[in-house]
mmCIF file of C-alpha atoms in Angstrom:
data_model
loop_
_atom_site.group_PDB
_atom_site.id
_atom_site.type_symbol
_atom_site.label_atom_id
_atom_site.label_comp_id
_atom_site.label_asym_id
_atom_site.label_seq_id
_atom_site.Cartn_x
_atom_site.Cartn_y
_atom_site.Cartn_z
ATOM 1 C CA UNK A 1 -70.871 -54.332 2.658
ATOM 2 C CA UNK A 2 -70.011 -56.613 5.495
ATOM 3 C CA UNK A 3 -69.862 -53.683 8.024
ATOM 4 C CA UNK A 4 -73.280 -52.580 6.653
ATOM 5 C CA UNK A 5 -74.921 -55.947 7.378
ATOM 6 C CA UNK A 6 -73.400 -56.198 10.719
ATOM 7 C CA UNK A 7 -74.703 -52.714 11.599
ATOM 8 C CA UNK A 8 -78.220 -53.620 10.362
ATOM 9 C CA UNK A 9 -78.095 -56.795 12.388
ATOM 10 C CA UNK A 10 -77.060 -54.878 15.602
ATOM 11 C CA UNK A 11 -79.870 -52.210 15.060
ATOM 12 C CA UNK A 12 -82.415 -55.110 14.615
ATOM 13 C CA UNK A 13 -81.063 -56.760 17.680
ATOM 14 C CA UNK A 14 -81.461 -53.628 19.659
ATOM 15 C CA UNK A 15 -85.040 -53.178 18.401
ATOM 16 C CA UNK A 16 -85.946 -56.681 19.443
ATOM 17 C CA UNK A 17 -84.473 -56.313 22.932
ATOM 18 C CA UNK A 18 -86.341 -52.986 23.274
ATOM 19 C CA UNK A 19 -89.594 -54.422 22.322
ATOM 20 C CA UNK A 20 -88.877 -57.703 24.492
ATOM 21 C CA UNK A 21 -88.079 -55.385 27.406
ATOM 22 C CA UNK A 22 -91.220 -53.219 27.016
ATOM 23 C CA UNK A 23 -93.480 -56.447 26.847
ATOM 24 C CA UNK A 24 -91.648 -57.930 29.683
ATOM 25 C CA UNK A 25 -92.344 -54.857 31.846
ATOM 26 C CA UNK A 26 -96.020 -55.051 30.624
ATOM 27 C CA UNK A 27 -96.444 -58.649 31.406
ATOM 28 C CA UNK A 28 -94.249 -58.702 34.523
ATOM 29 C CA UNK A 29 -95.965 -61.035 37.062
ATOM 30 C CA UNK A 30 -94.164 -59.060 39.881
ATOM 31 C CA UNK A 31 -95.996 -55.815 38.938
ATOM 32 C CA UNK A 32 -98.235 -54.634 42.028
ATOM 33 C CA UNK A 33 -101.985 -55.278 40.938
ATOM 34 C CA UNK A 34 -104.412 -52.431 40.945
ATOM 35 C CA UNK A 35 -107.988 -52.861 42.395
ATOM 36 C CA UNK A 36 -110.559 -50.209 41.427
ATOM 37 C CA UNK A 37 -113.491 -49.229 43.638
ATOM 38 C CA UNK A 38 -116.002 -46.535 43.814
ATOM 39 C CA UNK A 39 -115.682 -44.270 46.896
ATOM 40 C CA UNK A 40 -118.440 -45.784 48.885
ATOM 41 C CA UNK A 41 -117.656 -46.849 52.473
ATOM 42 C CA UNK A 42 -118.763 -50.521 52.155
ATOM 43 C CA UNK A 43 -117.177 -50.820 48.667
ATOM 44 C CA UNK A 44 -113.801 -49.343 49.848
ATOM 45 C CA UNK A 45 -113.680 -51.493 52.922
ATOM 46 C CA UNK A 46 -114.051 -54.633 50.794
ATOM 47 C CA UNK A 47 -111.651 -53.655 48.087
ATOM 48 C CA UNK A 48 -109.014 -52.599 50.731
ATOM 49 C CA UNK A 49 -109.530 -56.171 52.471
ATOM 50 C CA UNK A 50 -109.183 -57.738 49.092
ATOM 51 C CA UNK A 51 -106.273 -55.703 47.935
ATOM 52 C CA UNK A 52 -104.395 -56.610 51.020
ATOM 53 C CA UNK A 53 -104.896 -60.287 50.493
ATOM 54 C CA UNK A 54 -103.418 -59.849 46.958
ATOM 55 C CA UNK A 55 -100.653 -57.215 47.888
ATOM 56 C CA UNK A 56 -102.448 -54.936 45.508
ATOM 57 C CA UNK A 57 -102.748 -51.192 45.480
ATOM 58 C CA UNK A 58 -106.509 -49.860 46.033
ATOM 59 C CA UNK A 59 -107.568 -46.922 43.780
ATOM 60 C CA UNK A 60 -110.815 -45.278 44.378
ATOM 61 C CA UNK A 61 -113.025 -43.663 41.598
ATOM 62 C CA UNK A 62 -116.119 -41.346 41.907
ATOM 63 C CA UNK A 63 -118.499 -44.057 40.751
ATOM 64 C CA UNK A 64 -118.998 -47.756 40.020
ATOM 65 C CA UNK A 65 -119.053 -47.005 36.169
ATOM 66 C CA UNK A 66 -115.645 -45.221 36.340
ATOM 67 C CA UNK A 67 -114.096 -48.128 38.339
ATOM 68 C CA UNK A 68 -115.482 -50.579 35.795
ATOM 69 C CA UNK A 69 -114.084 -48.516 33.045
ATOM 70 C CA UNK A 70 -110.574 -48.508 34.490
ATOM 71 C CA UNK A 71 -110.507 -52.418 34.389
ATOM 72 C CA UNK A 72 -111.869 -52.436 30.869
ATOM 73 C CA UNK A 73 -109.315 -50.077 29.732
ATOM 74 C CA UNK A 74 -106.578 -52.020 31.336
ATOM 75 C CA UNK A 75 -105.749 -49.244 33.913
ATOM 76 C CA UNK A 76 -106.686 -51.627 36.715
ATOM 77 C CA UNK A 77 -106.674 -55.504 37.069
ATOM 78 C CA UNK A 78 -109.687 -55.887 39.388
ATOM 79 C CA UNK A 79 -112.857 -54.087 40.330
ATOM 80 C CA UNK A 80 -114.839 -54.599 43.524
ATOM 81 C CA UNK A 81 -118.663 -54.129 43.290
ATOM 82 C CA UNK A 82 -121.345 -54.832 45.682
ATOM 83 C CA UNK A 83 -123.439 -57.695 44.749
ATOM 84 C CA UNK A 84 -126.175 -55.844 43.104
ATOM 85 C CA UNK A 85 -124.080 -53.432 41.120
ATOM 86 C CA UNK A 86 -121.909 -56.396 40.136
ATOM 87 C CA UNK A 87 -125.078 -58.189 38.811
ATOM 88 C CA UNK A 88 -126.110 -55.346 36.681
ATOM 89 C CA UNK A 89 -122.672 -54.556 35.199
ATOM 90 C CA UNK A 90 -121.890 -58.213 34.374
ATOM 91 C CA UNK A 91 -125.296 -58.537 32.827
ATOM 92 C CA UNK A 92 -124.739 -55.339 30.532
ATOM 93 C CA UNK A 93 -121.078 -55.991 29.640
ATOM 94 C CA UNK A 94 -120.055 -59.207 27.980
ATOM 95 C CA UNK A 95 -116.133 -58.406 28.702
ATOM 96 C CA UNK A 96 -116.609 -58.262 32.365
ATOM 97 C CA UNK A 97 -116.439 -61.534 34.304
ATOM 98 C CA UNK A 98 -116.997 -62.593 37.746
ATOM 99 C CA UNK A 99 -113.528 -63.370 39.505
ATOM 100 C CA UNK A 100 -114.584 -64.280 43.160
ATOM 101 C CA UNK A 101 -116.170 -63.086 46.424
ATOM 102 C CA UNK A 102 -114.615 -60.805 48.961
ATOM 103 C CA UNK A 103 -114.226 -62.119 52.437
ATOM 104 C CA UNK A 104 -115.860 -58.825 53.663
ATOM 105 C CA UNK A 105 -119.642 -58.807 53.862
ATOM 106 C CA UNK A 106 -122.340 -56.832 55.740
ATOM 107 C CA UNK A 107 -125.112 -58.776 57.625
ATOM 108 C CA UNK A 108 -128.451 -56.926 57.823
ATOM 109 C CA UNK A 109 -131.045 -57.280 60.801
ATOM 110 C CA UNK A 110 -134.344 -55.907 61.957
ATOM 111 C CA UNK A 111 -133.866 -53.607 64.873
ATOM 112 C CA UNK A 112 -136.286 -53.248 67.972
ATOM 113 C CA UNK A 113 -136.558 -51.308 71.135
ATOM 114 C CA UNK A 114 -134.708 -52.945 73.956
ATOM 115 C CA UNK A 115 -137.873 -53.675 75.643
ATOM 116 C CA UNK A 116 -139.435 -55.440 72.640
ATOM 117 C CA UNK A 117 -137.916 -58.890 73.213
ATOM 118 C CA UNK A 118 -141.234 -60.712 72.320
ATOM 119 C CA UNK A 119 -141.535 -59.159 68.927
ATOM 120 C CA UNK A 120 -137.729 -59.766 68.328
ATOM 121 C CA UNK A 121 -138.256 -63.430 69.008
ATOM 122 C CA UNK A 122 -141.322 -63.747 66.583
ATOM 123 C CA UNK A 123 -139.269 -62.185 63.837
ATOM 124 C CA UNK A 124 -136.574 -64.745 64.300
ATOM 125 C CA UNK A 125 -139.067 -67.552 63.957
ATOM 126 C CA UNK A 126 -140.410 -65.895 60.823
ATOM 127 C CA UNK A 127 -137.055 -65.148 59.398
ATOM 128 C CA UNK A 128 -136.166 -68.736 59.722
ATOM 129 C CA UNK A 129 -139.130 -70.062 57.990
ATOM 130 C CA UNK A 130 -138.930 -67.716 54.955
ATOM 131 C CA UNK A 131 -135.340 -68.489 54.655
ATOM 132 C CA UNK A 132 -136.158 -72.161 54.856
ATOM 133 C CA UNK A 133 -138.779 -72.083 52.220
ATOM 134 C CA UNK A 134 -136.951 -70.153 49.796
ATOM 135 C CA UNK A 135 -138.883 -66.770 49.922
ATOM 136 C CA UNK A 136 -135.903 -64.407 50.661
ATOM 137 C CA UNK A 137 -134.166 -65.955 47.826
ATOM 138 C CA UNK A 138 -137.094 -65.301 45.556
ATOM 139 C CA UNK A 139 -137.528 -61.787 46.649
ATOM 140 C CA UNK A 140 -133.812 -61.139 45.953
ATOM 141 C CA UNK A 141 -134.077 -62.614 42.383
ATOM 142 C CA UNK A 142 -137.211 -60.770 41.508
ATOM 143 C CA UNK A 143 -135.963 -57.344 42.466
ATOM 144 C CA UNK A 144 -132.616 -57.936 40.906
ATOM 145 C CA UNK A 145 -134.430 -58.652 37.656
ATOM 146 C CA UNK A 146 -136.700 -55.672 38.045
ATOM 147 C CA UNK A 147 -139.804 -57.607 38.289
ATOM 148 C CA UNK A 148 -142.744 -57.098 40.619
ATOM 149 C CA UNK A 149 -142.831 -59.385 43.598
ATOM 150 C CA UNK A 150 -146.197 -60.593 44.764
ATOM 151 C CA UNK A 151 -146.521 -60.941 48.497
ATOM 152 C CA UNK A 152 -148.180 -63.685 50.327
ATOM 153 C CA UNK A 153 -151.667 -63.362 52.124
ATOM 154 C CA UNK A 154 -151.537 -62.707 55.893
ATOM 155 C CA UNK A 155 -152.079 -65.693 58.061
ATOM 156 C CA UNK A 156 -153.973 -63.705 60.796
ATOM 157 C CA UNK A 157 -155.035 -60.395 62.232
ATOM 158 C CA UNK A 158 -153.120 -59.558 65.124
ATOM 159 C CA UNK A 159 -152.956 -55.742 64.599
ATOM 160 C CA UNK A 160 -150.604 -53.342 62.992
ATOM 161 C CA UNK A 161 -146.914 -53.082 63.136
ATOM 162 C CA UNK A 162 -145.186 -49.823 62.057
ATOM 163 C CA UNK A 163 -141.843 -50.122 60.320
ATOM 164 C CA UNK A 164 -139.341 -47.264 59.663
ATOM 165 C CA UNK A 165 -136.871 -47.011 56.840
ATOM 166 C CA UNK A 166 -134.672 -44.653 55.245
ATOM 167 C CA UNK A 167 -135.210 -45.051 51.389
ATOM 168 C CA UNK A 168 -131.753 -44.388 49.996
ATOM 169 C CA UNK A 169 -130.352 -48.099 49.385
ATOM 170 C CA UNK A 170 -130.614 -48.880 45.719
ATOM 171 C CA UNK A 171 -132.400 -52.309 45.463
ATOM 172 C CA UNK A 172 -133.057 -52.698 49.173
ATOM 173 C CA UNK A 173 -135.126 -49.720 50.085
ATOM 174 C CA UNK A 174 -136.082 -46.954 47.449
ATOM 175 C CA UNK A 175 -138.857 -45.342 45.677
ATOM 176 C CA UNK A 176 -139.637 -46.626 42.270
ATOM 177 C CA UNK A 177 -140.610 -44.488 39.077
ATOM 178 C CA UNK A 178 -144.007 -44.497 40.433
ATOM 179 C CA UNK A 179 -142.970 -43.134 43.743
ATOM 180 C CA UNK A 180 -143.725 -46.375 45.390
ATOM 181 C CA UNK A 181 -141.726 -47.630 48.286
ATOM 182 C CA UNK A 182 -140.145 -50.784 47.256
ATOM 183 C CA UNK A 183 -136.974 -52.936 47.498
ATOM 184 C CA UNK A 184 -135.969 -56.335 48.979
ATOM 185 C CA UNK A 185 -136.126 -55.197 52.808
ATOM 186 C CA UNK A 186 -139.578 -53.839 52.024
ATOM 187 C CA UNK A 187 -140.822 -57.206 50.708
ATOM 188 C CA UNK A 188 -138.949 -59.220 53.285
ATOM 189 C CA UNK A 189 -140.712 -57.098 55.934
ATOM 190 C CA UNK A 190 -144.102 -57.661 54.375
ATOM 191 C CA UNK A 191 -143.537 -61.376 54.187
ATOM 192 C CA UNK A 192 -142.346 -61.449 57.737
ATOM 193 C CA UNK A 193 -145.483 -59.635 58.931
ATOM 194 C CA UNK A 194 -147.984 -61.841 56.709
ATOM 195 C CA UNK A 195 -146.295 -64.843 58.220
ATOM 196 C CA UNK A 196 -146.976 -63.530 61.793
ATOM 197 C CA UNK A 197 -150.396 -62.401 61.011
ATOM 198 C CA UNK A 198 -149.707 -58.448 61.276
ATOM 199 C CA UNK A 199 -150.635 -55.651 58.872
ATOM 200 C CA UNK A 200 -147.644 -53.666 57.929
ATOM 201 C CA UNK A 201 -147.440 -49.936 57.957
ATOM 202 C CA UNK A 202 -144.266 -48.350 56.518
ATOM 203 C CA UNK A 203 -142.964 -44.928 57.377
ATOM 204 C CA UNK A 204 -139.786 -43.250 56.022
ATOM 205 C CA UNK A 205 -137.408 -41.284 58.195
ATOM 206 C CA UNK A 206 -133.664 -40.175 58.163
ATOM 207 C CA UNK A 207 -131.212 -42.917 59.245
ATOM 208 C CA UNK A 208 -130.675 -41.361 62.802
ATOM 209 C CA UNK A 209 -134.285 -40.498 63.138
ATOM 210 C CA UNK A 210 -135.284 -44.225 62.611
ATOM 211 C CA UNK A 211 -133.680 -45.006 66.115
ATOM 212 C CA UNK A 212 -135.404 -42.089 67.542
ATOM 213 C CA UNK A 213 -138.871 -43.617 66.504
ATOM 214 C CA UNK A 214 -138.114 -46.871 68.336
ATOM 215 C CA UNK A 215 -137.144 -44.679 71.557
ATOM 216 C CA UNK A 216 -140.366 -42.805 71.519
ATOM 217 C CA UNK A 217 -142.596 -45.866 70.626
ATOM 218 C CA UNK A 218 -143.506 -44.341 67.283
ATOM 219 C CA UNK A 219 -142.327 -47.404 65.373
ATOM 220 C CA UNK A 220 -142.129 -51.112 66.278
ATOM 221 C CA UNK A 221 -139.074 -51.942 64.262
ATOM 222 C CA UNK A 222 -136.474 -50.788 61.854
ATOM 223 C CA UNK A 223 -135.667 -52.788 58.548
ATOM 224 C CA UNK A 224 -133.491 -50.649 56.532
ATOM 225 C CA UNK A 225 -129.925 -51.997 55.837
ATOM 226 C CA UNK A 226 -129.240 -51.878 59.561
ATOM 227 C CA UNK A 227 -126.062 -53.668 60.980
ATOM 228 C CA UNK A 228 -125.889 -54.847 64.529
ATOM 229 C CA UNK A 229 -122.842 -52.924 66.294
ATOM 230 C CA UNK A 230 -121.702 -53.300 69.774
ATOM 231 C CA UNK A 231 -122.644 -49.613 70.245
ATOM 232 C CA UNK A 232 -126.152 -50.032 68.977
ATOM 233 C CA UNK A 233 -126.633 -53.491 70.820
ATOM 234 C CA UNK A 234 -126.207 -51.661 74.193
ATOM 235 C CA UNK A 235 -129.713 -49.842 73.473
ATOM 236 C CA UNK A 236 -131.417 -51.846 70.780
ATOM 237 C CA UNK A 237 -132.408 -55.511 70.126
ATOM 238 C CA UNK A 238 -131.572 -57.108 66.836
ATOM 239 C CA UNK A 239 -133.228 -60.020 64.949
ATOM 240 C CA UNK A 240 -131.203 -62.806 63.343
ATOM 241 C CA UNK A 241 -129.776 -62.078 59.986
ATOM 242 C CA UNK A 242 -132.228 -61.773 57.167
ATOM 243 C CA UNK A 243 -129.729 -60.848 54.494
ATOM 244 C CA UNK A 244 -125.917 -60.952 53.848
ATOM 245 C CA UNK A 245 -124.884 -58.407 51.529
ATOM 246 C CA UNK A 246 -121.683 -59.523 49.618
ATOM 247 C CA UNK A 247 -119.083 -57.901 47.652
ATOM 248 C CA UNK A 248 -117.642 -59.407 44.466
ATOM 249 C CA UNK A 249 -114.571 -59.005 42.385
ATOM 250 C CA UNK A 250 -114.586 -58.779 38.614
ATOM 251 C CA UNK A 251 -112.033 -58.593 35.994
ATOM 252 C CA UNK A 252 -111.757 -58.266 32.217
ATOM 253 C CA UNK A 253 -112.036 -61.305 30.061
#
C-alpha cells in the first residue's frame, strides 16, 4: 500500500513538473518575440526596424488582415500597420490595442519642375498656414472617418494649376464608390490652391508618368504620396512636408 502511494505521488509530481515546464516554455521571457506585417514595402521597412529594436523576428503575411489574425491567435506578439489601416483595425476589433509608434515614417511633399521655384515657395507658405490653422488635421480626421470634407472658398483668381496623381493610395489618393477622385492629398491640394487663389485641375497618371508630365510642362505639380529622395532632388523641387505617414505597433489585449 505504501509503495502504491509513493508511486502515485511520483506520477503526480512528474505530471506537475511536465505542466510546469510546458508553461515555463510558453511564458519564457527569453523567447524571441514575433512581429507580423503585410508584405508592403513601407510596412515591411517599419516592421523590420521595430523588430531590430526589440530583438524580434519579423514574419511577412499576404495582407494586413492575416497579420492581425496572427496576433489575435497568439502566433505573433506584435503587428505593424500603417496609421490608416491601424486606425480601422483598432476601431473594428476590441481585442487589438495600440502599443506604440514605429521610429520609421514617410514624409510626403509636393513636387515641381526644377525651374518652378516660385510656385514651390508659394506652396511652402500655404502649407505652413493650413498646418497652423488645423486644416490638414481636419482633413485627415474627416477622411479617416469616411466623411465628406467641405473645402474652403478660393481667395482669388490667379488662373489654373494642373496637378497629377496616381490614384492607388488607399485613403490618400483614390476613386470612391461614385468614381470621384478623393483622399487626403486631393483635399490638401485643393486647400493649398484655394489659399493661393488658383483653380485646381487634377489629372491621373501612372507613378512614373507623373514626373514626365512635369518635364514636358503638362502639369504644374505632383501631390500623390511622393517622397523626396537624393536622386529625385537632382531633377525636381520639393515643397516642405505636408504630411508625415507613420506606422504603428499593435498587440492583443
